[in-house]
Short mmCIF file of C-alpha atoms and ligand atoms in Angstrom, two decimals:
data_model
loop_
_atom_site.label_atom_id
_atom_site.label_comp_id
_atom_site.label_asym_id
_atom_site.label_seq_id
_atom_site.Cartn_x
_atom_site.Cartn_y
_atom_site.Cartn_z
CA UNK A 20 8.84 -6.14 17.22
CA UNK A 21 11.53 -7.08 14.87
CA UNK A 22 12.27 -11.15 15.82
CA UNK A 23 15.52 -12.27 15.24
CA UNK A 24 15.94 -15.21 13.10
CA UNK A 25 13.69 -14.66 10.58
CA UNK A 26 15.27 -13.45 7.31
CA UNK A 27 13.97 -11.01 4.58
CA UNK A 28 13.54 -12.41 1.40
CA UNK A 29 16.83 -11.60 -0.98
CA UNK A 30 15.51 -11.29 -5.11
CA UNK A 31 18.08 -11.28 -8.24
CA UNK A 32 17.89 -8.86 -10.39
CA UNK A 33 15.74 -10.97 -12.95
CA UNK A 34 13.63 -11.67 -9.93
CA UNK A 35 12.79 -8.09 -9.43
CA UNK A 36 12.13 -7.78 -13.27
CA UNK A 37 9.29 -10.12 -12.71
CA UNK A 38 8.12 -8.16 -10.16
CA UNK A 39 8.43 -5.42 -11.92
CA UNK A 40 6.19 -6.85 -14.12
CA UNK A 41 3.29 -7.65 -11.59
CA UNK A 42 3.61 -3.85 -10.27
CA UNK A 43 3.01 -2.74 -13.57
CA UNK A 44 -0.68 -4.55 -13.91
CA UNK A 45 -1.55 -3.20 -10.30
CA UNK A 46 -0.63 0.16 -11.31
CA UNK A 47 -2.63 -0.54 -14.38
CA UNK A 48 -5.65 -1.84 -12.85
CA UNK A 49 -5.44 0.84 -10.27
CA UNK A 50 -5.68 3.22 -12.84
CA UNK A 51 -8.32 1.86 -14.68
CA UNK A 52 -10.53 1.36 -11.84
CA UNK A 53 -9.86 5.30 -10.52
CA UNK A 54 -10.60 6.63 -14.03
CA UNK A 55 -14.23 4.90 -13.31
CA UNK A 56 -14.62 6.11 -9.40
CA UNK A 57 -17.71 8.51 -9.81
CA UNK A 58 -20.73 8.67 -7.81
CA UNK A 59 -23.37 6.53 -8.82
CA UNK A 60 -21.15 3.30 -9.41
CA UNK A 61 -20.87 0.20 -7.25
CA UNK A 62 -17.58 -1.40 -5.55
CA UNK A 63 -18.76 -4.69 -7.74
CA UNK A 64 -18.17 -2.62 -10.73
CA UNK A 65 -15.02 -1.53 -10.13
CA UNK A 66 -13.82 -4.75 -8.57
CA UNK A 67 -15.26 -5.84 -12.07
CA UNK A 68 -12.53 -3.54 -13.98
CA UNK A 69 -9.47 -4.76 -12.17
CA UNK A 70 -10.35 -8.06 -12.66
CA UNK A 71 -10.71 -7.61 -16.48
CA UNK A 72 -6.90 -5.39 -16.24
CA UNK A 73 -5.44 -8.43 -14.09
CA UNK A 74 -6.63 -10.71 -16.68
CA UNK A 75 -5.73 -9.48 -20.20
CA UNK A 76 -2.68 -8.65 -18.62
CA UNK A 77 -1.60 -12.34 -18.47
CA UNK A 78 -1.37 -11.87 -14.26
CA UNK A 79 -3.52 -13.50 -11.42
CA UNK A 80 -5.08 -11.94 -8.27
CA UNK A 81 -3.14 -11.82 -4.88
CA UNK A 82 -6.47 -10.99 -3.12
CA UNK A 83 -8.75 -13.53 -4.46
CA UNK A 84 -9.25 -16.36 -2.05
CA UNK A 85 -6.72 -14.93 0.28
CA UNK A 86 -7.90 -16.44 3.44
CA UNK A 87 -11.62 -16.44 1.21
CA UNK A 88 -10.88 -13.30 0.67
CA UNK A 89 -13.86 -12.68 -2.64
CA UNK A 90 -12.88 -10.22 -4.71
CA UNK A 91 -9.46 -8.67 -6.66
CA UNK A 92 -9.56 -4.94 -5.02
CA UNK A 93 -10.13 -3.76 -1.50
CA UNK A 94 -12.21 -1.14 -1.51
CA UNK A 95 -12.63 1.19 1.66
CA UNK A 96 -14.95 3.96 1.50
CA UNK A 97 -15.02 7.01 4.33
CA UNK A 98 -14.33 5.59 7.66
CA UNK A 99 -13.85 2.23 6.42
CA UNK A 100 -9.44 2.36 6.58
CA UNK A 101 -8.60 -0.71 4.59
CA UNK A 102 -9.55 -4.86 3.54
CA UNK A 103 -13.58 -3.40 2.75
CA UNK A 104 -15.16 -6.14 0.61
CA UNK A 105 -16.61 -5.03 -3.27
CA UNK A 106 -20.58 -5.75 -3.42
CA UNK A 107 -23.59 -3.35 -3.68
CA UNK A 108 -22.25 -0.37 -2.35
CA UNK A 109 -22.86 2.31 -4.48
CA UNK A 110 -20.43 5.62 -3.94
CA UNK A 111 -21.68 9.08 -3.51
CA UNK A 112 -20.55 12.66 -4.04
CA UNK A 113 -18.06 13.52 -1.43
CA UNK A 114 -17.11 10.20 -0.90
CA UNK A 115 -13.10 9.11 -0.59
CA UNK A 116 -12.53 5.30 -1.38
CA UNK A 117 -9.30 3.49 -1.03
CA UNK A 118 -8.69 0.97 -3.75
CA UNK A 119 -5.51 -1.56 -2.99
CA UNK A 120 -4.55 -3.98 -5.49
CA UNK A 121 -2.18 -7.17 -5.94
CA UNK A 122 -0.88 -9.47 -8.51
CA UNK A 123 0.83 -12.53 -9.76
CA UNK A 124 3.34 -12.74 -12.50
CA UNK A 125 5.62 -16.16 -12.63
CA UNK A 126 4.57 -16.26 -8.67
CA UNK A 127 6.42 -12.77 -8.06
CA UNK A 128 3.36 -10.20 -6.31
CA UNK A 129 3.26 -6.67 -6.65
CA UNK A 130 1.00 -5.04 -3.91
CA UNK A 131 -0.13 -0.88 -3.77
CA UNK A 132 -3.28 1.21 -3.35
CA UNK A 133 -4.63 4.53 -4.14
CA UNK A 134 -7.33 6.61 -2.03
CA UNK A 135 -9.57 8.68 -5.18
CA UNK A 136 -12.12 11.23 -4.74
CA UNK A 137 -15.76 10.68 -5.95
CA UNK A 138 -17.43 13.90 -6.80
CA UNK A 139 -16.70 16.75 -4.62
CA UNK A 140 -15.11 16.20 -1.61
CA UNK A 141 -14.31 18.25 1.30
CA UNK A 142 -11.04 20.04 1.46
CA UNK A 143 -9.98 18.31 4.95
CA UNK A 144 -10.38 14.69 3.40
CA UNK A 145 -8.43 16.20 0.14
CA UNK A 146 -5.66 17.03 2.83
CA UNK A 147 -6.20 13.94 4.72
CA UNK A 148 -5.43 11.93 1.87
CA UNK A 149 -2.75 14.21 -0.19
CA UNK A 150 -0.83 13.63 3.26
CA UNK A 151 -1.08 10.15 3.36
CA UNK A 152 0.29 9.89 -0.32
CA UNK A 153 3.78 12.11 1.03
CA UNK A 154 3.94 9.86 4.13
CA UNK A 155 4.53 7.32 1.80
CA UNK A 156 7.26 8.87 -0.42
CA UNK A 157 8.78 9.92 2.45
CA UNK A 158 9.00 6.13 3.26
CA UNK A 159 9.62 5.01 -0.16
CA UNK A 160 12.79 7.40 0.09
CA UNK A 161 14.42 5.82 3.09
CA UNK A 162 13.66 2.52 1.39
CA UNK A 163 17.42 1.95 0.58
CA UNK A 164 20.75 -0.11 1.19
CA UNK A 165 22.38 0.26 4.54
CA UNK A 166 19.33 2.04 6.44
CA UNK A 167 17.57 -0.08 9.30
CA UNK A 168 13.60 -0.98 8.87
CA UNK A 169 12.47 1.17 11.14
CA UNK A 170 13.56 4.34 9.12
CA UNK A 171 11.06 4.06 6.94
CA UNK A 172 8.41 4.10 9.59
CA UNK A 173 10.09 7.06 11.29
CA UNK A 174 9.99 9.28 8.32
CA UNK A 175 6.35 8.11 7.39
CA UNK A 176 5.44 9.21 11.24
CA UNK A 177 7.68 12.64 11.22
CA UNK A 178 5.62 13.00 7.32
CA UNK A 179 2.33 12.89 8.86
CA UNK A 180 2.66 14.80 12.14
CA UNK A 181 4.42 17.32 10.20
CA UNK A 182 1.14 17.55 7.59
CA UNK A 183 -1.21 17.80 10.70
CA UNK A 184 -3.35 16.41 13.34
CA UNK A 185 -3.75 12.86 11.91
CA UNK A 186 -4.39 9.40 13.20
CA UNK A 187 -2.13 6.83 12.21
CA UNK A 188 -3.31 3.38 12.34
CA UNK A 189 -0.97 1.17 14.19
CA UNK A 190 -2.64 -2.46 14.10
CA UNK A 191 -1.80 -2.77 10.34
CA UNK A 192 1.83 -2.52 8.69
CA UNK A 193 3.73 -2.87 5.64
CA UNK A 194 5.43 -5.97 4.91
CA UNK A 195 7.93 -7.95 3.09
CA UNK A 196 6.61 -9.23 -0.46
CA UNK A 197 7.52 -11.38 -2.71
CA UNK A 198 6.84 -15.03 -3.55
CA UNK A 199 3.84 -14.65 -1.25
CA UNK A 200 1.97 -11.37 -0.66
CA UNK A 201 2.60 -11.03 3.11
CA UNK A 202 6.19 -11.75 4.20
CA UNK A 203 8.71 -11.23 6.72
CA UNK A 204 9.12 -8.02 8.15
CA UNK A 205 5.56 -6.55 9.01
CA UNK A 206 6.99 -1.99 8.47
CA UNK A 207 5.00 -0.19 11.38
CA UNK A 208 4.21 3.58 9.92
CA UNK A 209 5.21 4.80 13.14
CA UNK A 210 8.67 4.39 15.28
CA UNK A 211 12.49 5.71 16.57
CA UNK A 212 14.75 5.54 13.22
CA UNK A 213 17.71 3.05 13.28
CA UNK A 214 15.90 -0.01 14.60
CA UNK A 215 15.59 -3.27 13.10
CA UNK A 216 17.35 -5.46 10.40
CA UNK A 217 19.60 -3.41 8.02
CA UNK A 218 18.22 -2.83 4.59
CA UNK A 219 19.70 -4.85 1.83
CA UNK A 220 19.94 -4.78 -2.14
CA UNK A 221 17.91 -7.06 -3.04
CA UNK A 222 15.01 -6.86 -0.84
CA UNK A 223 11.44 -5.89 -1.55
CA UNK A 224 8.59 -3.85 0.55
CA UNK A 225 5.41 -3.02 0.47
CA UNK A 226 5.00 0.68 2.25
CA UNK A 227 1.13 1.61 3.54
CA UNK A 228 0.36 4.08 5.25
CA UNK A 229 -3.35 4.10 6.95
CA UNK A 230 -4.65 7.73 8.39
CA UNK A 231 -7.55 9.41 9.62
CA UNK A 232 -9.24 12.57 10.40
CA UNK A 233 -9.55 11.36 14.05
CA UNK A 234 -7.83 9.29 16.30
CA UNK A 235 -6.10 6.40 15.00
CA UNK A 236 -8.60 3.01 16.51
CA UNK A 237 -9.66 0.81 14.72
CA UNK A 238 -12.30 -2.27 14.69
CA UNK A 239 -13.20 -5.27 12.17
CA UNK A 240 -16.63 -5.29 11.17
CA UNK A 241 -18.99 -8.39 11.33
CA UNK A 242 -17.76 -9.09 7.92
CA UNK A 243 -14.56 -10.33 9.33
CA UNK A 244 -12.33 -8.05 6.90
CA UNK A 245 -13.48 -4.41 6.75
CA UNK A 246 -11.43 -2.31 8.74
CA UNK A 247 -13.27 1.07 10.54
CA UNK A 248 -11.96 3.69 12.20
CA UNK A 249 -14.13 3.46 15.60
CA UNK A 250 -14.51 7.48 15.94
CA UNK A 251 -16.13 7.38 12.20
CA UNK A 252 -13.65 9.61 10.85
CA UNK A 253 -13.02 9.54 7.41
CA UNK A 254 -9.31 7.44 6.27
CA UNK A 255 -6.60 7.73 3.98
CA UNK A 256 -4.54 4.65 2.51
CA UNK A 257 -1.60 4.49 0.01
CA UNK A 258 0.74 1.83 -0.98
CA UNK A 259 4.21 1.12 -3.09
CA UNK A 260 5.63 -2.22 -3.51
CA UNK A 261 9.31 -0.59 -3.44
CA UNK A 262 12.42 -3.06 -4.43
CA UNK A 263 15.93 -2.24 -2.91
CA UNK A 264 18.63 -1.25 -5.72
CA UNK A 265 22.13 -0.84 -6.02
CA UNK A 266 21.51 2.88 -6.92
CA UNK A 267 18.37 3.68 -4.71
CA UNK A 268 14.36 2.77 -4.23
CA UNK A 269 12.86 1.16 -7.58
CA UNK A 270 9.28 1.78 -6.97
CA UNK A 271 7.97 -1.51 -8.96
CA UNK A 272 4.24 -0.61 -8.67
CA UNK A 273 4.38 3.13 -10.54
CA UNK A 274 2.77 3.61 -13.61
CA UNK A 275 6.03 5.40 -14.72
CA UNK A 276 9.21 3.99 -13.98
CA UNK A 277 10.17 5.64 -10.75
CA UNK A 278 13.94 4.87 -9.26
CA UNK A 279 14.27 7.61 -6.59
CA UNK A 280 17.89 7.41 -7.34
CA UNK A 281 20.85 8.63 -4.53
CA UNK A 282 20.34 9.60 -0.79
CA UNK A 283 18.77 13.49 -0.93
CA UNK A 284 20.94 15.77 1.27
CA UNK A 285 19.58 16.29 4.54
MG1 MG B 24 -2.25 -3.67 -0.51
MG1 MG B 25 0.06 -4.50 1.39
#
């Protein structure tokens, strides 16, 4: 899983400003678009919103024309788990849609996504997702000098069995980011701690978690992106872009500035 030879991208300091910078506008467009998730609206809309937020924020799209990839959000509603397409789907009451987000500043990408409920929506899916979002801290937390990649995985994994009876998708992963979206290494959310290349100060990830109320397959519809769960179960997504500091994990895509700061005691 983890080839040798292949480096991880190193950033300065001013480097990770910039990307800094391009978290920022995700986080904002993320919020702007979940402060209009309510039922009645249309993924167009809201892809509509970020686009706008990219914009007057003086950053470009990761997502648009990735691989023809049409629109500036993913959005993945119910079963769909992640890379659903914005058009004429309209959302309903009870609904859970994952929105992900990237952006460009000076070519540096900042990468994350939020699952929001529409309306009223059942307390299992609540749980589903409220999991999903701890998975990730836990990840986010190990995301720090001197720990191997596949401790981040490991605690996202011991986060969600520990929460309940979830699926966790295995066919997508985290990855490196930086001067392109997708980079060197792809960060399973599943796997034996103290594997892979040692984490460095310097380097940048973007941690995803993907779960569902079932069992964790998945299929690509016709559309060649969307991602389903193949038991229908409804999924969960979240994602940091998280930058490797001298004094601990600098989540670059929180609203807030969140630097988790020195190891917790175990
Ligand atoms: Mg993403
Ligand atoms: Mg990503």
């Amino acid at each position: 899983m983890f080839r040798r030879g292949e480096s991880i991208q190193i950033k300065s300091p001013d480097q990770l400003a910039v990307m800094r910078q391009a978290g920022l506008v995700v986080a904002l467009a993320l919020q702007a678009v979940s402060a209009a998730v309510r039922p009645g609206v249309s993924t167009r809309e809201l892809d509509a919103i970020a686009r706008e937020c990219i914009a007057s924020n003086g950053a470009t799209s990761s997502f648009l024309g990735y691989h023809g990839f049409p629109a500036v959000i993913c959005t993945s509603v119910n079963d769909e788990v992640v890379h659903g397409i914005p058009g004429d789907r309209v959302l309903d009451d009870g609904d859970l849609i994952s929105i992900d987000c990237g952006a460009i500043v000076d070519g540096w990408h900042g990468d994350a996504a939020v699952s929001v409920p529409v309306g009223a929506v059942a307390d299992s899916v609540l749980a589903l997702s409220a999991a999903t979002q701890a998975s990730l801290w836990a990840g986010l937390r190990q995301a720090r000098a001197g720990n191997r990649l596949s401790d981040i995985g490991h605690a996202v994994e011991l986060s969600l069995t520990a929460a309940g009876d979830y699926g966790i998708v295995e066919e997508y992963t985290g990855h490196g980011i930086g001067t392109s979206m997708h980079m060197h290494p792809s960060i399973p959310n599943y796997g034996k701690p103290g594997k892979g290349p040692v984490l460095k100060i310097g380097m940048a990830l973007a941690i995803e978690p993907m779960a569902t109320l079932g069992s964790a397959g998945v299929g690509v519809l016709p559309d060649g992106w969307t991602v389903v769960a193949l038991d229908g179960a409804p999924a969960a997504h979240w994602e940091h872009t998280v930058a490797i500091t001298e004094t601990g994990p600098w989540v670059l895509t929180a609203l807030d500035e969140v630097r988790l700061g020195p190891r917790e005691p175990r």
